[in-house]
Amino acid sequence: MDDSLRRIAAPLILMLLPAGVAAEAPAPSRSHPELVARIAHIKTVALVDPEFRIFELTASNQPVFRPDWTDQSRAVLIAALTETLREHGLALRPFDPAQPERKAELEEVRLLYGAVAAAVTQATFVNQFPAKRARFEYPLGDLTRLLGDEPIDAFLFVHGSGTVSSSGRRTVQALMAASIGVYSTGVDRISVGLVDRAGDLLWFGAHASTHSDLRYEQSVAQFASVLLGEMPRVVRR
């Protein structure tokens, strides 16, 4: 997927999240009807490079991409997801195949997942169609060829964006709050999807907050807990 598609895919998924999620209400997760049985056979989860960016909001509310903050936040996010999955009996490891043909196939799967995640958000979070929620089944297609002989049982896809107000924007917002009682904050959003080797979306979680800063461990750990905390724990014998 080229960079222009990446800039489109993540915001499309995240902007669909309902406003209530942004008000700190715990976001509901969605899970495959066979989740408990299937997750029992998962040990190692491959992390697909997160589609994740941090922006600085200027005094005029213009978002400016901050690669330095993005790198900082990405490292904290990966650490938090790794620890949360470890607590559930799952090991998270990066997945970045060296072969060009496998890289191309991974990009196709990433793009397909983006379309599926947008459909999930629209059908089960925004509109909450009863049939789609009752029978949560979203296949991406068999991923065995992509994984080959690697000891990987599932993929974790992550989309996210965060905003940090500039000092000028904070000053403007403080003046607005003092004069008309209105203070506008940015919204941080993350969604995650767990897809097994068969290509079935087993778990989808989404969360948004107006009182967080995804550059720092405390905020990111809270996101990880909401996104994955209710996932079944795998007990090894």
JSON list of C-alpha atoms in Angstrom, two decimals:
[
{"chain": "A", "resi": 1, "resn": "MET", "atom": "CA", "xyz": [0.00, 0.00, 0.00]},
{"chain": "A", "resi": 2, "resn": "ASP", "atom": "CA", "xyz": [1.46, 3.36, -0.91]},
{"chain": "A", "resi": 3, "resn": "ASP", "atom": "CA", "xyz": [1.56, 6.26, 1.55]},
{"chain": "A", "resi": 4, "resn": "SER", "atom": "CA", "xyz": [-1.50, 7.99, 0.07]},
{"chain": "A", "resi": 5, "resn": "LEU", "atom": "CA", "xyz": [-3.63, 4.91, 0.67]},
{"chain": "A", "resi": 6, "resn": "ARG", "atom": "CA", "xyz": [-2.31, 4.63, 4.20]},
{"chain": "A", "resi": 7, "resn": "ARG", "atom": "CA", "xyz": [-3.33, 8.21, 4.92]},
{"chain": "A", "resi": 8, "resn": "ILE", "atom": "CA", "xyz": [-6.83, 7.40, 3.71]},
{"chain": "A", "resi": 9, "resn": "ALA", "atom": "CA", "xyz": [-7.39, 3.99, 5.31]},
{"chain": "A", "resi": 10, "resn": "ALA", "atom": "CA", "xyz": [-6.68, 4.74, 8.96]},
{"chain": "A", "resi": 11, "resn": "PRO", "atom": "CA", "xyz": [-8.72, 7.98, 9.22]},
{"chain": "A", "resi": 12, "resn": "LEU", "atom": "CA", "xyz": [-11.62, 6.29, 7.39]},
{"chain": "A", "resi": 13, "resn": "ILE", "atom": "CA", "xyz": [-11.84, 3.60, 10.04]},
{"chain": "A", "resi": 14, "resn": "LEU", "atom": "CA", "xyz": [-11.28, 5.88, 13.00]},
{"chain": "A", "resi": 15, "resn": "MET", "atom": "CA", "xyz": [-13.51, 8.80, 12.01]},
{"chain": "A", "resi": 16, "resn": "LEU", "atom": "CA", "xyz": [-16.46, 6.41, 11.92]},
{"chain": "A", "resi": 17, "resn": "LEU", "atom": "CA", "xyz": [-16.23, 5.77, 15.66]},
{"chain": "A", "resi": 18, "resn": "PRO", "atom": "CA", "xyz": [-19.34, 7.07, 17.46]},
{"chain": "A", "resi": 19, "resn": "ALA", "atom": "CA", "xyz": [-19.12, 10.27, 19.45]},
{"chain": "A", "resi": 20, "resn": "GLY", "atom": "CA", "xyz": [-19.91, 8.42, 22.67]},
{"chain": "A", "resi": 21, "resn": "VAL", "atom": "CA", "xyz": [-16.62, 6.59, 22.43]},
{"chain": "A", "resi": 22, "resn": "ALA", "atom": "CA", "xyz": [-14.80, 9.90, 22.43]},
{"chain": "A", "resi": 23, "resn": "ALA", "atom": "CA", "xyz": [-16.47, 10.76, 25.73]},
{"chain": "A", "resi": 24, "resn": "GLU", "atom": "CA", "xyz": [-14.43, 8.04, 27.49]},
{"chain": "A", "resi": 25, "resn": "ALA", "atom": "CA", "xyz": [-17.23, 5.43, 27.54]},
{"chain": "A", "resi": 26, "resn": "PRO", "atom": "CA", "xyz": [-15.66, 1.95, 27.33]},
{"chain": "A", "resi": 27, "resn": "ALA", "atom": "CA", "xyz": [-15.83, 0.94, 23.69]},
{"chain": "A", "resi": 28, "resn": "PRO", "atom": "CA", "xyz": [-17.59, -2.34, 23.00]},
{"chain": "A", "resi": 29, "resn": "SER", "atom": "CA", "xyz": [-15.55, -4.98, 21.28]},
{"chain": "A", "resi": 30, "resn": "ARG", "atom": "CA", "xyz": [-16.71, -7.35, 18.58]},
{"chain": "A", "resi": 31, "resn": "SER", "atom": "CA", "xyz": [-15.76, -11.02, 18.47]},
{"chain": "A", "resi": 32, "resn": "HIS", "atom": "CA", "xyz": [-16.15, -14.02, 16.19]},
{"chain": "A", "resi": 33, "resn": "PRO", "atom": "CA", "xyz": [-18.70, -16.61, 17.43]},
{"chain": "A", "resi": 34, "resn": "GLU", "atom": "CA", "xyz": [-15.90, -19.21, 17.66]},
{"chain": "A", "resi": 35, "resn": "LEU", "atom": "CA", "xyz": [-13.42, -16.89, 19.38]},
{"chain": "A", "resi": 36, "resn": "VAL", "atom": "CA", "xyz": [-12.98, -18.94, 22.57]},
{"chain": "A", "resi": 37, "resn": "ALA", "atom": "CA", "xyz": [-12.30, -22.19, 20.73]},
{"chain": "A", "resi": 38, "resn": "ARG", "atom": "CA", "xyz": [-9.99, -20.64, 18.15]},
{"chain": "A", "resi": 39, "resn": "ILE", "atom": "CA", "xyz": [-7.94, -18.41, 20.43]},
{"chain": "A", "resi": 40, "resn": "ALA", "atom": "CA", "xyz": [-7.02, -21.48, 22.49]},
{"chain": "A", "resi": 41, "resn": "HIS", "atom": "CA", "xyz": [-4.82, -22.57, 19.56]},
{"chain": "A", "resi": 42, "resn": "ILE", "atom": "CA", "xyz": [-3.08, -19.21, 19.19]},
{"chain": "A", "resi": 43, "resn": "LYS", "atom": "CA", "xyz": [0.33, -18.71, 20.77]},
{"chain": "A", "resi": 44, "resn": "THR", "atom": "CA", "xyz": [2.22, -16.23, 18.60]},
{"chain": "A", "resi": 45, "resn": "VAL", "atom": "CA", "xyz": [0.67, -13.11, 17.07]},
{"chain": "A", "resi": 46, "resn": "ALA", "atom": "CA", "xyz": [2.41, -11.20, 14.29]},
{"chain": "A", "resi": 47, "resn": "LEU", "atom": "CA", "xyz": [2.18, -7.43, 14.57]},
{"chain": "A", "resi": 48, "resn": "VAL", "atom": "CA", "xyz": [1.63, -5.75, 11.23]},
{"chain": "A", "resi": 49, "resn": "ASP", "atom": "CA", "xyz": [3.33, -2.35, 11.19]},
{"chain": "A", "resi": 50, "resn": "PRO", "atom": "CA", "xyz": [0.72, -0.05, 12.81]},
{"chain": "A", "resi": 51, "resn": "GLU", "atom": "CA", "xyz": [-1.03, 2.56, 10.67]},
{"chain": "A", "resi": 52, "resn": "PHE", "atom": "CA", "xyz": [-0.48, 5.21, 13.31]},
{"chain": "A", "resi": 53, "resn": "ARG", "atom": "CA", "xyz": [0.24, 8.96, 13.38]},
{"chain": "A", "resi": 54, "resn": "ILE", "atom": "CA", "xyz": [0.41, 11.79, 15.90]},
{"chain": "A", "resi": 55, "resn": "PHE", "atom": "CA", "xyz": [-0.56, 15.33, 14.89]},
{"chain": "A", "resi": 56, "resn": "GLU", "atom": "CA", "xyz": [-0.04, 18.70, 16.52]},
{"chain": "A", "resi": 57, "resn": "LEU", "atom": "CA", "xyz": [-3.12, 20.93, 16.41]},
{"chain": "A", "resi": 58, "resn": "THR", "atom": "CA", "xyz": [-2.26, 24.56, 15.73]},
{"chain": "A", "resi": 59, "resn": "ALA", "atom": "CA", "xyz": [-4.09, 27.59, 17.09]},
{"chain": "A", "resi": 60, "resn": "SER", "atom": "CA", "xyz": [-6.22, 27.56, 13.92]},
{"chain": "A", "resi": 61, "resn": "ASN", "atom": "CA", "xyz": [-7.06, 23.85, 14.44]},
{"chain": "A", "resi": 62, "resn": "GLN", "atom": "CA", "xyz": [-4.85, 22.69, 11.58]},
{"chain": "A", "resi": 63, "resn": "PRO", "atom": "CA", "xyz": [-3.29, 19.23, 12.12]},
{"chain": "A", "resi": 64, "resn": "VAL", "atom": "CA", "xyz": [0.45, 19.05, 11.49]},
{"chain": "A", "resi": 65, "resn": "PHE", "atom": "CA", "xyz": [2.01, 15.60, 11.26]},
{"chain": "A", "resi": 66, "resn": "ARG", "atom": "CA", "xyz": [4.75, 15.07, 13.86]},
{"chain": "A", "resi": 67, "resn": "PRO", "atom": "CA", "xyz": [7.05, 12.16, 12.92]},
{"chain": "A", "resi": 68, "resn": "ASP", "atom": "CA", "xyz": [9.04, 12.55, 16.16]},
{"chain": "A", "resi": 69, "resn": "TRP", "atom": "CA", "xyz": [5.95, 12.22, 18.34]},
{"chain": "A", "resi": 70, "resn": "THR", "atom": "CA", "xyz": [4.68, 9.42, 16.12]},
{"chain": "A", "resi": 71, "resn": "ASP", "atom": "CA", "xyz": [7.87, 7.40, 16.65]},
{"chain": "A", "resi": 72, "resn": "GLN", "atom": "CA", "xyz": [7.70, 8.01, 20.39]},
{"chain": "A", "resi": 73, "resn": "SER", "atom": "CA", "xyz": [4.04, 7.01, 20.59]},
{"chain": "A", "resi": 74, "resn": "ARG", "atom": "CA", "xyz": [4.45, 3.99, 18.31]},
{"chain": "A", "resi": 75, "resn": "ALA", "atom": "CA", "xyz": [7.16, 2.54, 20.58]},
{"chain": "A", "resi": 76, "resn": "VAL", "atom": "CA", "xyz": [5.01, 3.02, 23.67]},
{"chain": "A", "resi": 77, "resn": "LEU", "atom": "CA", "xyz": [1.96, 1.56, 21.92]},
{"chain": "A", "resi": 78, "resn": "ILE", "atom": "CA", "xyz": [3.78, -1.57, 20.75]},
{"chain": "A", "resi": 79, "resn": "ALA", "atom": "CA", "xyz": [5.12, -2.12, 24.27]},
{"chain": "A", "resi": 80, "resn": "ALA", "atom": "CA", "xyz": [1.64, -1.74, 25.78]},
{"chain": "A", "resi": 81, "resn": "LEU", "atom": "CA", "xyz": [0.02, -4.11, 23.29]},
{"chain": "A", "resi": 82, "resn": "THR", "atom": "CA", "xyz": [2.82, -6.63, 23.81]},
{"chain": "A", "resi": 83, "resn": "GLU", "atom": "CA", "xyz": [2.35, -6.59, 27.58]},
{"chain": "A", "resi": 84, "resn": "THR", "atom": "CA", "xyz": [-1.45, -6.77, 27.40]},
{"chain": "A", "resi": 85, "resn": "LEU", "atom": "CA", "xyz": [-1.37, -9.74, 25.04]},
{"chain": "A", "resi": 86, "resn": "ARG", "atom": "CA", "xyz": [1.29, -11.42, 27.21]},
{"chain": "A", "resi": 87, "resn": "GLU", "atom": "CA", "xyz": [-1.12, -11.20, 30.13]},
{"chain": "A", "resi": 88, "resn": "HIS", "atom": "CA", "xyz": [-3.62, -13.07, 27.95]},
{"chain": "A", "resi": 89, "resn": "GLY", "atom": "CA", "xyz": [-1.16, -15.83, 27.12]},
{"chain": "A", "resi": 90, "resn": "LEU", "atom": "CA", "xyz": [-0.21, -14.54, 23.67]},
{"chain": "A", "resi": 91, "resn": "ALA", "atom": "CA", "xyz": [3.22, -13.51, 22.39]},
{"chain": "A", "resi": 92, "resn": "LEU", "atom": "CA", "xyz": [3.42, -10.51, 20.04]},
{"chain": "A", "resi": 93, "resn": "ARG", "atom": "CA", "xyz": [6.25, -10.24, 17.52]},
{"chain": "A", "resi": 94, "resn": "PRO", "atom": "CA", "xyz": [6.85, -7.95, 14.51]},
{"chain": "A", "resi": 95, "resn": "PHE", "atom": "CA", "xyz": [6.19, -9.29, 11.02]},
{"chain": "A", "resi": 96, "resn": "ASP", "atom": "CA", "xyz": [8.19, -7.85, 8.14]},
{"chain": "A", "resi": 97, "resn": "PRO", "atom": "CA", "xyz": [8.94, -10.43, 5.43]},
{"chain": "A", "resi": 98, "resn": "ALA", "atom": "CA", "xyz": [12.08, -9.89, 3.40]},
{"chain": "A", "resi": 99, "resn": "GLN", "atom": "CA", "xyz": [10.92, -11.45, 0.13]},
{"chain": "A", "resi": 100, "resn": "PRO", "atom": "CA", "xyz": [9.42, -8.90, -2.31]},
{"chain": "A", "resi": 101, "resn": "GLU", "atom": "CA", "xyz": [6.51, -11.16, -3.25]},
{"chain": "A", "resi": 102, "resn": "ARG", "atom": "CA", "xyz": [5.57, -11.68, 0.38]},
{"chain": "A", "resi": 103, "resn": "LYS", "atom": "CA", "xyz": [5.87, -7.95, 1.07]},
{"chain": "A", "resi": 104, "resn": "ALA", "atom": "CA", "xyz": [3.49, -7.30, -1.81]},
{"chain": "A", "resi": 105, "resn": "GLU", "atom": "CA", "xyz": [1.05, -9.90, -0.52]},
{"chain": "A", "resi": 106, "resn": "LEU", "atom": "CA", "xyz": [1.20, -8.40, 2.97]},
{"chain": "A", "resi": 107, "resn": "GLU", "atom": "CA", "xyz": [0.33, -4.98, 1.54]},
{"chain": "A", "resi": 108, "resn": "GLU", "atom": "CA", "xyz": [-2.69, -6.49, -0.21]},
{"chain": "A", "resi": 109, "resn": "VAL", "atom": "CA", "xyz": [-3.82, -8.10, 3.04]},
{"chain": "A", "resi": 110, "resn": "ARG", "atom": "CA", "xyz": [-3.28, -4.82, 4.90]},
{"chain": "A", "resi": 111, "resn": "LEU", "atom": "CA", "xyz": [-5.42, -2.95, 2.39]},
{"chain": "A", "resi": 112, "resn": "LEU", "atom": "CA", "xyz": [-8.13, -5.62, 2.55]},
{"chain": "A", "resi": 113, "resn": "TYR", "atom": "CA", "xyz": [-8.13, -5.47, 6.33]},
{"chain": "A", "resi": 114, "resn": "GLY", "atom": "CA", "xyz": [-8.55, -1.69, 6.18]},
{"chain": "A", "resi": 115, "resn": "ALA", "atom": "CA", "xyz": [-11.70, -2.12, 4.06]},
{"chain": "A", "resi": 116, "resn": "VAL", "atom": "CA", "xyz": [-13.03, -4.83, 6.39]},
{"chain": "A", "resi": 117, "resn": "ALA", "atom": "CA", "xyz": [-12.33, -2.75, 9.51]},
{"chain": "A", "resi": 118, "resn": "ALA", "atom": "CA", "xyz": [-14.16, 0.23, 8.01]},
{"chain": "A", "resi": 119, "resn": "ALA", "atom": "CA", "xyz": [-17.14, -2.04, 7.24]},
{"chain": "A", "resi": 120, "resn": "VAL", "atom": "CA", "xyz": [-17.07, -3.41, 10.80]},
{"chain": "A", "resi": 121, "resn": "THR", "atom": "CA", "xyz": [-17.04, 0.07, 12.28]},
{"chain": "A", "resi": 122, "resn": "GLN", "atom": "CA", "xyz": [-19.87, 1.26, 10.05]},
{"chain": "A", "resi": 123, "resn": "ALA", "atom": "CA", "xyz": [-22.07, -1.83, 10.50]},
{"chain": "A", "resi": 124, "resn": "THR", "atom": "CA", "xyz": [-21.52, -2.67, 14.17]},
{"chain": "A", "resi": 125, "resn": "PHE", "atom": "CA", "xyz": [-20.46, 0.57, 15.89]},
{"chain": "A", "resi": 126, "resn": "VAL", "atom": "CA", "xyz": [-22.14, 3.40, 13.98]},
{"chain": "A", "resi": 127, "resn": "ASN", "atom": "CA", "xyz": [-25.33, 1.71, 12.80]},
{"chain": "A", "resi": 128, "resn": "GLN", "atom": "CA", "xyz": [-25.17, -1.37, 15.06]},
{"chain": "A", "resi": 129, "resn": "PHE", "atom": "CA", "xyz": [-27.13, -3.63, 12.74]},
{"chain": "A", "resi": 130, "resn": "PRO", "atom": "CA", "xyz": [-28.47, -6.48, 14.93]},
{"chain": "A", "resi": 131, "resn": "ALA", "atom": "CA", "xyz": [-27.64, -9.21, 12.40]},
{"chain": "A", "resi": 132, "resn": "LYS", "atom": "CA", "xyz": [-24.06, -7.99, 11.97]},
{"chain": "A", "resi": 133, "resn": "ARG", "atom": "CA", "xyz": [-23.52, -7.85, 15.73]},
{"chain": "A", "resi": 134, "resn": "ALA", "atom": "CA", "xyz": [-25.19, -11.19, 16.43]},
{"chain": "A", "resi": 135, "resn": "ARG", "atom": "CA", "xyz": [-23.15, -13.04, 13.81]},
{"chain": "A", "resi": 136, "resn": "PHE", "atom": "CA", "xyz": [-19.78, -11.31, 13.67]},
{"chain": "A", "resi": 137, "resn": "GLU", "atom": "CA", "xyz": [-18.06, -13.01, 10.76]},
{"chain": "A", "resi": 138, "resn": "TYR", "atom": "CA", "xyz": [-15.65, -11.09, 8.53]},
{"chain": "A", "resi": 139, "resn": "PRO", "atom": "CA", "xyz": [-13.22, -13.23, 6.48]},
{"chain": "A", "resi": 140, "resn": "LEU", "atom": "CA", "xyz": [-10.12, -11.86, 4.74]},
{"chain": "A", "resi": 141, "resn": "GLY", "atom": "CA", "xyz": [-9.20, -15.12, 3.02]},
{"chain": "A", "resi": 142, "resn": "ASP", "atom": "CA", "xyz": [-6.68, -17.82, 3.92]},
{"chain": "A", "resi": 143, "resn": "LEU", "atom": "CA", "xyz": [-3.35, -16.34, 5.07]},
{"chain": "A", "resi": 144, "resn": "THR", "atom": "CA", "xyz": [-1.41, -19.60, 5.18]},
{"chain": "A", "resi": 145, "resn": "ARG", "atom": "CA", "xyz": [0.58, -18.84, 2.02]},
{"chain": "A", "resi": 146, "resn": "LEU", "atom": "CA", "xyz": [1.64, -15.45, 3.35]},
{"chain": "A", "resi": 147, "resn": "LEU", "atom": "CA", "xyz": [2.81, -16.92, 6.65]},
{"chain": "A", "resi": 148, "resn": "GLY", "atom": "CA", "xyz": [4.43, -19.98, 5.11]},
{"chain": "A", "resi": 149, "resn": "ASP", "atom": "CA", "xyz": [6.26, -22.10, 7.68]},
{"chain": "A", "resi": 150, "resn": "GLU", "atom": "CA", "xyz": [6.70, -19.30, 10.20]},
{"chain": "A", "resi": 151, "resn": "PRO", "atom": "CA", "xyz": [5.44, -20.19, 13.71]},
{"chain": "A", "resi": 152, "resn": "ILE", "atom": "CA", "xyz": [2.74, -17.53, 13.65]},
{"chain": "A", "resi": 153, "resn": "ASP", "atom": "CA", "xyz": [-0.90, -18.21, 14.48]},
{"chain": "A", "resi": 154, "resn": "ALA", "atom": "CA", "xyz": [-2.55, -14.82, 13.93]},
{"chain": "A", "resi": 155, "resn": "PHE", "atom": "CA", "xyz": [-2.05, -11.21, 12.86]},
{"chain": "A", "resi": 156, "resn": "LEU", "atom": "CA", "xyz": [-2.71, -8.06, 14.88]},
{"chain": "A", "resi": 157, "resn": "PHE", "atom": "CA", "xyz": [-3.65, -4.99, 12.82]},
{"chain": "A", "resi": 158, "resn": "VAL", "atom": "CA", "xyz": [-3.57, -1.55, 14.45]},
{"chain": "A", "resi": 159, "resn": "HIS", "atom": "CA", "xyz": [-4.95, 1.77, 13.20]},
{"chain": "A", "resi": 160, "resn": "GLY", "atom": "CA", "xyz": [-4.64, 4.92, 15.23]},
{"chain": "A", "resi": 161, "resn": "SER", "atom": "CA", "xyz": [-4.22, 8.67, 15.38]},
{"chain": "A", "resi": 162, "resn": "GLY", "atom": "CA", "xyz": [-3.52, 11.09, 18.17]},
{"chain": "A", "resi": 163, "resn": "THR", "atom": "CA", "xyz": [-3.62, 14.86, 18.56]},
{"chain": "A", "resi": 164, "resn": "VAL", "atom": "CA", "xyz": [-1.65, 17.20, 20.79]},
{"chain": "A", "resi": 165, "resn": "SER", "atom": "CA", "xyz": [-2.56, 20.87, 21.10]},
{"chain": "A", "resi": 166, "resn": "SER", "atom": "CA", "xyz": [0.19, 23.39, 20.48]},
{"chain": "A", "resi": 167, "resn": "SER", "atom": "CA", "xyz": [0.89, 26.01, 23.15]},
{"chain": "A", "resi": 168, "resn": "GLY", "atom": "CA", "xyz": [-0.83, 28.59, 20.95]},
{"chain": "A", "resi": 169, "resn": "ARG", "atom": "CA", "xyz": [-3.94, 26.47, 20.63]},
{"chain": "A", "resi": 170, "resn": "ARG", "atom": "CA", "xyz": [-4.08, 25.85, 24.38]},
{"chain": "A", "resi": 171, "resn": "THR", "atom": "CA", "xyz": [-3.94, 29.62, 24.94]},
{"chain": "A", "resi": 172, "resn": "VAL", "atom": "CA", "xyz": [-6.76, 30.23, 22.44]},
{"chain": "A", "resi": 173, "resn": "GLN", "atom": "CA", "xyz": [-8.89, 27.47, 23.95]},
{"chain": "A", "resi": 174, "resn": "ALA", "atom": "CA", "xyz": [-8.35, 28.79, 27.47]},
{"chain": "A", "resi": 175, "resn": "LEU", "atom": "CA", "xyz": [-9.51, 32.25, 26.37]},
{"chain": "A", "resi": 176, "resn": "MET", "atom": "CA", "xyz": [-12.59, 30.73, 24.70]},
{"chain": "A", "resi": 177, "resn": "ALA", "atom": "CA", "xyz": [-13.40, 28.74, 27.82]},
{"chain": "A", "resi": 178, "resn": "ALA", "atom": "CA", "xyz": [-13.10, 31.88, 29.95]},
{"chain": "A", "resi": 179, "resn": "SER", "atom": "CA", "xyz": [-15.26, 33.99, 27.65]},
{"chain": "A", "resi": 180, "resn": "ILE", "atom": "CA", "xyz": [-17.96, 31.64, 26.34]},
{"chain": "A", "resi": 181, "resn": "GLY", "atom": "CA", "xyz": [-17.47, 28.46, 28.35]},
{"chain": "A", "resi": 182, "resn": "VAL", "atom": "CA", "xyz": [-16.36, 26.34, 25.39]},
{"chain": "A", "resi": 183, "resn": "TYR", "atom": "CA", "xyz": [-13.15, 24.34, 25.29]},
{"chain": "A", "resi": 184, "resn": "SER", "atom": "CA", "xyz": [-12.41, 22.06, 22.36]},
{"chain": "A", "resi": 185, "resn": "THR", "atom": "CA", "xyz": [-9.94, 19.21, 22.63]},
{"chain": "A", "resi": 186, "resn": "GLY", "atom": "CA", "xyz": [-8.55, 16.84, 20.05]},
{"chain": "A", "resi": 187, "resn": "VAL", "atom": "CA", "xyz": [-9.51, 13.18, 19.96]},
{"chain": "A", "resi": 188, "resn": "ASP", "atom": "CA", "xyz": [-7.17, 10.19, 20.17]},
{"chain": "A", "resi": 189, "resn": "ARG", "atom": "CA", "xyz": [-8.43, 7.01, 18.47]},
{"chain": "A", "resi": 190, "resn": "ILE", "atom": "CA", "xyz": [-7.11, 3.46, 18.14]},
{"chain": "A", "resi": 191, "resn": "SER", "atom": "CA", "xyz": [-8.64, 0.28, 16.73]},
{"chain": "A", "resi": 192, "resn": "VAL", "atom": "CA", "xyz": [-7.18, -3.24, 16.73]},
{"chain": "A", "resi": 193, "resn": "GLY", "atom": "CA", "xyz": [-8.10, -6.41, 14.89]},
{"chain": "A", "resi": 194, "resn": "LEU", "atom": "CA", "xyz": [-6.95, -10.00, 15.55]},
{"chain": "A", "resi": 195, "resn": "VAL", "atom": "CA", "xyz": [-7.03, -12.19, 12.43]},
{"chain": "A", "resi": 196, "resn": "ASP", "atom": "CA", "xyz": [-6.13, -15.90, 12.49]},
{"chain": "A", "resi": 197, "resn": "ARG", "atom": "CA", "xyz": [-4.30, -17.94, 9.83]},
{"chain": "A", "resi": 198, "resn": "ALA", "atom": "CA", "xyz": [-7.63, -18.86, 8.23]},
{"chain": "A", "resi": 199, "resn": "GLY", "atom": "CA", "xyz": [-8.15, -15.15, 7.63]},
{"chain": "A", "resi": 200, "resn": "ASP", "atom": "CA", "xyz": [-11.10, -14.71, 9.99]},
{"chain": "A", "resi": 201, "resn": "LEU", "atom": "CA", "xyz": [-11.41, -11.56, 12.09]},
{"chain": "A", "resi": 202, "resn": "LEU", "atom": "CA", "xyz": [-11.65, -13.00, 15.62]},
{"chain": "A", "resi": 203, "resn": "TRP", "atom": "CA", "xyz": [-11.56, -9.78, 17.66]},
{"chain": "A", "resi": 204, "resn": "PHE", "atom": "CA", "xyz": [-12.10, -6.11, 16.91]},
{"chain": "A", "resi": 205, "resn": "GLY", "atom": "CA", "xyz": [-11.79, -3.37, 19.49]},
{"chain": "A", "resi": 206, "resn": "ALA", "atom": "CA", "xyz": [-11.98, 0.40, 19.17]},
{"chain": "A", "resi": 207, "resn": "HIS", "atom": "CA", "xyz": [-11.53, 3.21, 21.66]},
{"chain": "A", "resi": 208, "resn": "ALA", "atom": "CA", "xyz": [-11.31, 7.00, 21.57]},
{"chain": "A", "resi": 209, "resn": "SER", "atom": "CA", "xyz": [-10.54, 9.60, 24.21]},
{"chain": "A", "resi": 210, "resn": "THR", "atom": "CA", "xyz": [-10.46, 13.36, 24.59]},
{"chain": "A", "resi": 211, "resn": "HIS", "atom": "CA", "xyz": [-8.39, 13.20, 27.80]},
{"chain": "A", "resi": 212, "resn": "SER", "atom": "CA", "xyz": [-5.28, 11.33, 26.76]},
{"chain": "A", "resi": 213, "resn": "ASP", "atom": "CA", "xyz": [-1.83, 11.86, 25.31]},
{"chain": "A", "resi": 214, "resn": "LEU", "atom": "CA", "xyz": [-0.68, 8.89, 23.27]},
{"chain": "A", "resi": 215, "resn": "ARG", "atom": "CA", "xyz": [2.96, 9.89, 23.60]},
{"chain": "A", "resi": 216, "resn": "TYR", "atom": "CA", "xyz": [3.00, 8.59, 27.15]},
{"chain": "A", "resi": 217, "resn": "GLU", "atom": "CA", "xyz": [2.76, 5.18, 28.79]},
{"chain": "A", "resi": 218, "resn": "GLN", "atom": "CA", "xyz": [-0.18, 5.86, 31.12]},
{"chain": "A", "resi": 219, "resn": "SER", "atom": "CA", "xyz": [-2.55, 6.93, 28.33]},
{"chain": "A", "resi": 220, "resn": "VAL", "atom": "CA", "xyz": [-1.46, 4.17, 25.96]},
{"chain": "A", "resi": 221, "resn": "ALA", "atom": "CA", "xyz": [-1.71, 1.48, 28.64]},
{"chain": "A", "resi": 222, "resn": "GLN", "atom": "CA", "xyz": [-5.30, 2.57, 29.28]},
{"chain": "A", "resi": 223, "resn": "PHE", "atom": "CA", "xyz": [-6.08, 2.28, 25.58]},
{"chain": "A", "resi": 224, "resn": "ALA", "atom": "CA", "xyz": [-4.53, -1.20, 25.40]},
{"chain": "A", "resi": 225, "resn": "SER", "atom": "CA", "xyz": [-6.57, -2.32, 28.39]},
{"chain": "A", "resi": 226, "resn": "VAL", "atom": "CA", "xyz": [-9.82, -1.17, 26.80]},
{"chain": "A", "resi": 227, "resn": "LEU", "atom": "CA", "xyz": [-8.97, -2.56, 23.37]},
{"chain": "A", "resi": 228, "resn": "LEU", "atom": "CA", "xyz": [-7.84, -6.01, 24.49]},
{"chain": "A", "resi": 229, "resn": "GLY", "atom": "CA", "xyz": [-8.70, -6.32, 28.18]},
{"chain": "A", "resi": 230, "resn": "GLU", "atom": "CA", "xyz": [-11.88, -8.35, 27.68]},
{"chain": "A", "resi": 231, "resn": "MET", "atom": "CA", "xyz": [-10.26, -10.80, 25.26]},
{"chain": "A", "resi": 232, "resn": "PRO", "atom": "CA", "xyz": [-10.31, -14.39, 26.59]},
{"chain": "A", "resi": 233, "resn": "ARG", "atom": "CA", "xyz": [-7.15, -15.45, 28.40]},
{"chain": "A", "resi": 234, "resn": "VAL", "atom": "CA", "xyz": [-5.36, -18.49, 27.02]},
{"chain": "A", "resi": 235, "resn": "VAL", "atom": "CA", "xyz": [-4.29, -20.94, 29.73]},
{"chain": "A", "resi": 236, "resn": "ARG", "atom": "CA", "xyz": [-1.34, -23.12, 28.70]},
{"chain": "A", "resi": 237, "resn": "ARG", "atom": "CA", "xyz": [-1.12, -26.67, 30.01]}
]
